[in-house]
PDB file of C-alpha atoms in Angstrom:
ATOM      1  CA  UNK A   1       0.000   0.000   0.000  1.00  0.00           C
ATOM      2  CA  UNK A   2       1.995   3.539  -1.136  1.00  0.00           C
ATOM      3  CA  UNK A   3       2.190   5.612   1.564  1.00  0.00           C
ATOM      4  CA  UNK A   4      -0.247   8.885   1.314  1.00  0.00           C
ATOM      5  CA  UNK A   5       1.170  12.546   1.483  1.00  0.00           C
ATOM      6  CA  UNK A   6       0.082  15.588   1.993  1.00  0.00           C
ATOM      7  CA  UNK A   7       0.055  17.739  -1.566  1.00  0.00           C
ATOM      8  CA  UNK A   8      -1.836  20.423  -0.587  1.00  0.00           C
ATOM      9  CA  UNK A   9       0.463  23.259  -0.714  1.00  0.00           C
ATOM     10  CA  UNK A  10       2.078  24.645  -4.073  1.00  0.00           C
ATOM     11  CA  UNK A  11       5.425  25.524  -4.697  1.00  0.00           C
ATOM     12  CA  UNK A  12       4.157  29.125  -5.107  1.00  0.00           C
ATOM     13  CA  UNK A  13       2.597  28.941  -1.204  1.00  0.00           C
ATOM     14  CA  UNK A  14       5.867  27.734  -0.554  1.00  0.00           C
ATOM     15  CA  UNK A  15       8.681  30.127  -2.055  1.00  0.00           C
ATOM     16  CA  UNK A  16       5.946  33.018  -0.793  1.00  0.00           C
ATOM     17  CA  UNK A  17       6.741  32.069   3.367  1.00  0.00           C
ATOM     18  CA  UNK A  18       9.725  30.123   2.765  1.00  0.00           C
ATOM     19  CA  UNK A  19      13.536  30.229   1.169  1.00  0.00           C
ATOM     20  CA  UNK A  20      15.414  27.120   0.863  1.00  0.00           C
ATOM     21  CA  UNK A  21      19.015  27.065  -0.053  1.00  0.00           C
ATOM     22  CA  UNK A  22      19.811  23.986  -2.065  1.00  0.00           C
ATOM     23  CA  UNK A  23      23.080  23.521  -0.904  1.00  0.00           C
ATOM     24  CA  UNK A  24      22.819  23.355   2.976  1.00  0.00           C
ATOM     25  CA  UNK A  25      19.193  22.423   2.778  1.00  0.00           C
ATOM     26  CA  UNK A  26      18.383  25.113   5.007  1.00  0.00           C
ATOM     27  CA  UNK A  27      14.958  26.670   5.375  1.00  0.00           C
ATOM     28  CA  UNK A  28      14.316  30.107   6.380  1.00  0.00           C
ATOM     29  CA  UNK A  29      11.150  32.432   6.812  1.00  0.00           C
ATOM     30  CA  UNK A  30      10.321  34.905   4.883  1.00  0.00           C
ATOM     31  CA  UNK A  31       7.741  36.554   6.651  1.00  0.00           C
ATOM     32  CA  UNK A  32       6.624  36.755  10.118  1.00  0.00           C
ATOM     33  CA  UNK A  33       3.257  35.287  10.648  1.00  0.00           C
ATOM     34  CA  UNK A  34       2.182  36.937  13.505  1.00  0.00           C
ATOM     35  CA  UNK A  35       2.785  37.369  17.041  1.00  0.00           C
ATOM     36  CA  UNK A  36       4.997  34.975  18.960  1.00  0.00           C
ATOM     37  CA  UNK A  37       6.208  33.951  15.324  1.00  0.00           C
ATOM     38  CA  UNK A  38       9.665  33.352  14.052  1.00  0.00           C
ATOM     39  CA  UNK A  39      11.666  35.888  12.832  1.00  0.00           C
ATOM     40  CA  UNK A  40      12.623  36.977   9.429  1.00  0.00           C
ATOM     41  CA  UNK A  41      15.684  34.866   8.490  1.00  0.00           C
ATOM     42  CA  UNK A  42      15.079  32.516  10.986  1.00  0.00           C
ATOM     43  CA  UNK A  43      15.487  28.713  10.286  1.00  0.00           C
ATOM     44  CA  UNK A  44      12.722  26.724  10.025  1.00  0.00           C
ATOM     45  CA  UNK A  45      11.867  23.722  11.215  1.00  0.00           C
ATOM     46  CA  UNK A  46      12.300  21.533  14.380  1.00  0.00           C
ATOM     47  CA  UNK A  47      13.245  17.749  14.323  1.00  0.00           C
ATOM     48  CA  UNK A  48      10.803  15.190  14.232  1.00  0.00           C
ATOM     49  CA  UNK A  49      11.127  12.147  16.690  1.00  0.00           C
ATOM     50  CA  UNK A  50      12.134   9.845  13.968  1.00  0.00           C
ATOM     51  CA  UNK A  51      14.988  12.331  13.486  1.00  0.00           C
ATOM     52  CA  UNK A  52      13.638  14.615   9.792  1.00  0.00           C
ATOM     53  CA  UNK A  53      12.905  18.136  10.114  1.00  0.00           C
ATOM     54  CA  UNK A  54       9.601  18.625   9.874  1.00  0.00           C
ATOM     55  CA  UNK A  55       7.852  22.546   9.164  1.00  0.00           C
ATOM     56  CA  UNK A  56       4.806  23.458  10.013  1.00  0.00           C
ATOM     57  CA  UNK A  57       2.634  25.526   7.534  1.00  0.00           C
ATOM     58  CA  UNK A  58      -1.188  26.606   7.196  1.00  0.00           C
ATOM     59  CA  UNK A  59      -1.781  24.225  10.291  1.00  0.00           C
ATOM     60  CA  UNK A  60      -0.042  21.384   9.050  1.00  0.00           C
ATOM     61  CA  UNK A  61       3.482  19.564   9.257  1.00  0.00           C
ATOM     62  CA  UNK A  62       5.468  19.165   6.519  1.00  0.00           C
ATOM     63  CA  UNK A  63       8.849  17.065   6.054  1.00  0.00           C
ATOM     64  CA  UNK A  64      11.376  19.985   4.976  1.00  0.00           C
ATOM     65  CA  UNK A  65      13.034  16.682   2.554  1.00  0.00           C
ATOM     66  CA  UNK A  66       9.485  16.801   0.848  1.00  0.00           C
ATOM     67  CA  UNK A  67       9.288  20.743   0.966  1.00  0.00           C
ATOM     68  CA  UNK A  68      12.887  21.244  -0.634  1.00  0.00           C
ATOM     69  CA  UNK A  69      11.691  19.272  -3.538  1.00  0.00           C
ATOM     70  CA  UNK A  70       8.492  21.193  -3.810  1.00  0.00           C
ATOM     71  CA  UNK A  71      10.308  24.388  -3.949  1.00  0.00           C
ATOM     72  CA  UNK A  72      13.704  23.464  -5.819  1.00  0.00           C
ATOM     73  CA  UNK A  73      11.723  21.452  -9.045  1.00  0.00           C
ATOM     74  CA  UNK A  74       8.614  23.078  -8.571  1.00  0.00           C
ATOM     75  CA  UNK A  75       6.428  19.842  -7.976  1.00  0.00           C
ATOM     76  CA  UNK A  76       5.491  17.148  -5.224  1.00  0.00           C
ATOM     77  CA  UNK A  77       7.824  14.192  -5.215  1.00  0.00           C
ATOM     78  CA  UNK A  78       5.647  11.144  -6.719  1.00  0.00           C
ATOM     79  CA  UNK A  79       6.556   8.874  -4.141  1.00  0.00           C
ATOM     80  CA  UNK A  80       9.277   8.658  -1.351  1.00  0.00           C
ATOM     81  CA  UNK A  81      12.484  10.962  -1.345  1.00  0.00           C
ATOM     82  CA  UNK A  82      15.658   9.103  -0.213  1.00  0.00           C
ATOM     83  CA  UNK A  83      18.430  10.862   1.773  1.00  0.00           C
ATOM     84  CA  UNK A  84      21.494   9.093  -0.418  1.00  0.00           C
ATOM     85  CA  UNK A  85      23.928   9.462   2.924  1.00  0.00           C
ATOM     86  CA  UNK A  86      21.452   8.407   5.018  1.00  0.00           C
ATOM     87  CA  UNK A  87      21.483  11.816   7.083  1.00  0.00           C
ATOM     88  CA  UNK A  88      17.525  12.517   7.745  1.00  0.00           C
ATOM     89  CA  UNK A  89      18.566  16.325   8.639  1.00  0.00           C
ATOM     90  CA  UNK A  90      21.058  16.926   5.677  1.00  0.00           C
ATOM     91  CA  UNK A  91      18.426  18.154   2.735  1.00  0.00           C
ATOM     92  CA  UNK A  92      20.411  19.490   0.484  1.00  0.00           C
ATOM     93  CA  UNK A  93      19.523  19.041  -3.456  1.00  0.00           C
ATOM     94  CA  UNK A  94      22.435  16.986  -4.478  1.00  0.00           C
ATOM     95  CA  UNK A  95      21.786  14.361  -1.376  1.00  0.00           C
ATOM     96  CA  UNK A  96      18.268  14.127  -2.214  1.00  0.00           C
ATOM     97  CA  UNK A  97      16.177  11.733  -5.192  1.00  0.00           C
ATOM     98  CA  UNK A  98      13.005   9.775  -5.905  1.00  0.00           C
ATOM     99  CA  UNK A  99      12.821   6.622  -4.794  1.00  0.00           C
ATOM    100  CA  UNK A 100      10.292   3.891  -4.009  1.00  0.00           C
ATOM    101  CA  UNK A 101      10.012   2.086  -0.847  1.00  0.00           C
ATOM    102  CA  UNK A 102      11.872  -0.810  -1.247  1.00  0.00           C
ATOM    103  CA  UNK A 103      14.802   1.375  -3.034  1.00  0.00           C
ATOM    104  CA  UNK A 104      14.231   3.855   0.210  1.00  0.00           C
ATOM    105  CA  UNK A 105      14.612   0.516   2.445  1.00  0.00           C
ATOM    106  CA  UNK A 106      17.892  -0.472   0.910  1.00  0.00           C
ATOM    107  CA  UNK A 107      19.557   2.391   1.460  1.00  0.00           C
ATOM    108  CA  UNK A 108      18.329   2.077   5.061  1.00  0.00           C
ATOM    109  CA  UNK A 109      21.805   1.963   8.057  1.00  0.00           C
ATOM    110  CA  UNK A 110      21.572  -1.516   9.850  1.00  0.00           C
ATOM    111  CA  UNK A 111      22.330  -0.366  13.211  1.00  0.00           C
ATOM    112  CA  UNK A 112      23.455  -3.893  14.781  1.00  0.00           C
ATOM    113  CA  UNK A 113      25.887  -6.460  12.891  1.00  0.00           C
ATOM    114  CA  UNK A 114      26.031  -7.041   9.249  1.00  0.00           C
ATOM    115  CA  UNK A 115      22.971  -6.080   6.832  1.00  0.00           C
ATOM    116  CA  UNK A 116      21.113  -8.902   5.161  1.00  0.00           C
ATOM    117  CA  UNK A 117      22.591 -11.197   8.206  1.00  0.00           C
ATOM    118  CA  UNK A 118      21.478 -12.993  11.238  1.00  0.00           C
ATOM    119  CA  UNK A 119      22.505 -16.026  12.901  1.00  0.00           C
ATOM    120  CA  UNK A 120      20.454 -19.962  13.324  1.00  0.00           C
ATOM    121  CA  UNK A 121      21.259 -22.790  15.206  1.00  0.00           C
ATOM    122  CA  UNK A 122      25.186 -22.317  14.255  1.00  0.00           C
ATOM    123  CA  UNK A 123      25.114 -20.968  10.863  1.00  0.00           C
ATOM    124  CA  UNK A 124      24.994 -17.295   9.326  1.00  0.00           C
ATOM    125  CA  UNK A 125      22.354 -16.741   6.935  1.00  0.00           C
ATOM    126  CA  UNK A 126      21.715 -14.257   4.408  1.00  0.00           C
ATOM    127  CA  UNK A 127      18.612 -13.033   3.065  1.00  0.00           C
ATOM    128  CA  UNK A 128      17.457 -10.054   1.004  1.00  0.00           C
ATOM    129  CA  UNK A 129      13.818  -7.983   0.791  1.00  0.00           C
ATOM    130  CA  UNK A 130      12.409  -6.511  -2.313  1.00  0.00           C
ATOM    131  CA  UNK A 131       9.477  -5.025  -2.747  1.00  0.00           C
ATOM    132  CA  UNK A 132       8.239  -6.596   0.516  1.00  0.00           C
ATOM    133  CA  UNK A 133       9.571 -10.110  -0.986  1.00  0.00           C
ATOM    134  CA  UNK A 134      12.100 -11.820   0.926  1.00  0.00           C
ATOM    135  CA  UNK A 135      15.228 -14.116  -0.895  1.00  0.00           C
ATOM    136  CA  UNK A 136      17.275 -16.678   1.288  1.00  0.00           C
ATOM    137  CA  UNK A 137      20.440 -16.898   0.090  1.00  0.00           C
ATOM    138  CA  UNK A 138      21.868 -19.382   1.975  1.00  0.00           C
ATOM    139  CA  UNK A 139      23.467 -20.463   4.877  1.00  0.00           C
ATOM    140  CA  UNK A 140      27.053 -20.013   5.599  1.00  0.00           C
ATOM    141  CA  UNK A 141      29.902 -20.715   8.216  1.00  0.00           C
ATOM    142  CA  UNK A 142      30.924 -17.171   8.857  1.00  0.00           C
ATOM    143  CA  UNK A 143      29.075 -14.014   8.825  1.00  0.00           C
ATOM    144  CA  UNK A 144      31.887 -12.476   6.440  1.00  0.00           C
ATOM    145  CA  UNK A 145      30.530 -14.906   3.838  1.00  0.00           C
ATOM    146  CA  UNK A 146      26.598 -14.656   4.245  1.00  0.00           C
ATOM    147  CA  UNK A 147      27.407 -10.876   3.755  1.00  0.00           C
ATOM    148  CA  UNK A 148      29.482 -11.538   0.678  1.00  0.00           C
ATOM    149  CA  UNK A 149      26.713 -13.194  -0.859  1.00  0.00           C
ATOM    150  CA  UNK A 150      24.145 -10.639   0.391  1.00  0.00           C
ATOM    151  CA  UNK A 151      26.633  -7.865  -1.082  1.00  0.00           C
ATOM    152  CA  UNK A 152      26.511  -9.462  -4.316  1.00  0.00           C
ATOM    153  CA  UNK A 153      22.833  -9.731  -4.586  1.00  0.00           C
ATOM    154  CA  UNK A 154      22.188  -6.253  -2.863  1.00  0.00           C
ATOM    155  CA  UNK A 155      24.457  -4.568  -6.161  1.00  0.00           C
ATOM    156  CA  UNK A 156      22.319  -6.849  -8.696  1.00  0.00           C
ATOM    157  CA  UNK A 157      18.665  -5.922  -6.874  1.00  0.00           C
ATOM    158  CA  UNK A 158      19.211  -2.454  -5.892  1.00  0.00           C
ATOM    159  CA  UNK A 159      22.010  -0.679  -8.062  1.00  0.00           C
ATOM    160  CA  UNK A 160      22.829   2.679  -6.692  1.00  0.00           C
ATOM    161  CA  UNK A 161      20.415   2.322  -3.339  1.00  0.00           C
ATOM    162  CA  UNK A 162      22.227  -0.627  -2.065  1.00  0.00           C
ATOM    163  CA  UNK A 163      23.784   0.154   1.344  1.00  0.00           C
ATOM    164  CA  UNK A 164      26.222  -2.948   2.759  1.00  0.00           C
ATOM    165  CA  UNK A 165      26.200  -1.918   6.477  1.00  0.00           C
TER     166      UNK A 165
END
């Protein structure tokens, strides 16, 4: 099921309150919305609990990754935006692209051991996911081997979105 976003607002809404630099990623205001706002040439934003900056405009919360596309190309992502370094606060441009969810997912940090590893009665196994499809790959006597072969199959499913740890 693709994940629903808000659309709402157009880039022209946007570029009217906001300015985004495309290099840092930063947003600032342009105008001061009232009392107890932020000030002109303030940054936007505050981080989200899942760690993205997230803006708040005509009562509702953006994700400034989502927003920076909006403003820089003029148009709503069509599906998911991938941060290529994996940095949910660095929004500049060039780190920035389309992507679906499984591409999204294998660019994804594994925070514990190897990716595409885990270990069964004595043996390392590898696996890969795909659009919500999991491969076994087999099972191995070393973990440095059941991530070779999930390497190898991570380059030949997802190209320039495979991450290896």
């Amino acid at each position: 099921m693709p994940i629903k976003f808000n659309t709402d607002l157009t880039a022209e809404q946007l570029r009217e309150v906001l300015d985004y630099n495309p290099v840092t990623g930063i947003f600032t205001w342009k105008v001061c919305r009232g009392c107890g706002c932020p000030r002109v040439g303030e940054v936007a934003g505050t981080p989200s609990s899942k760690g993205y900056i997230v803006i708040s405009l005509r009562y509702k919360r953006y994700k400034a990754h989502r927003l920076a596309w909006l403003h820089f190309y003029g148009k709503w992502p069509e599906d998911q935006i991938d941060h290529k370094d994996t940095i949910k606060t660095n929004n500049s441009i060039d780190n920035l692209r389309p992507a679906t969810n499984s591409q999204n997912m294998a660019n994804a940090l594994r925070h514990n051991g190897l990716k595409g590893v885990t270990y069964d009665r004595g043996r390392w196994i590898a696996q890969i996911t795909k659009n919500r499809r999991k491969t076994y790959l087999g099972s191995f006597s070393t973990k440095e081997e059941a991530h070779a072969a999930y390497a190898l199959k991570a380059k030949e499913l997802h190209g320039e979105f495979s991450r290896l740890a």
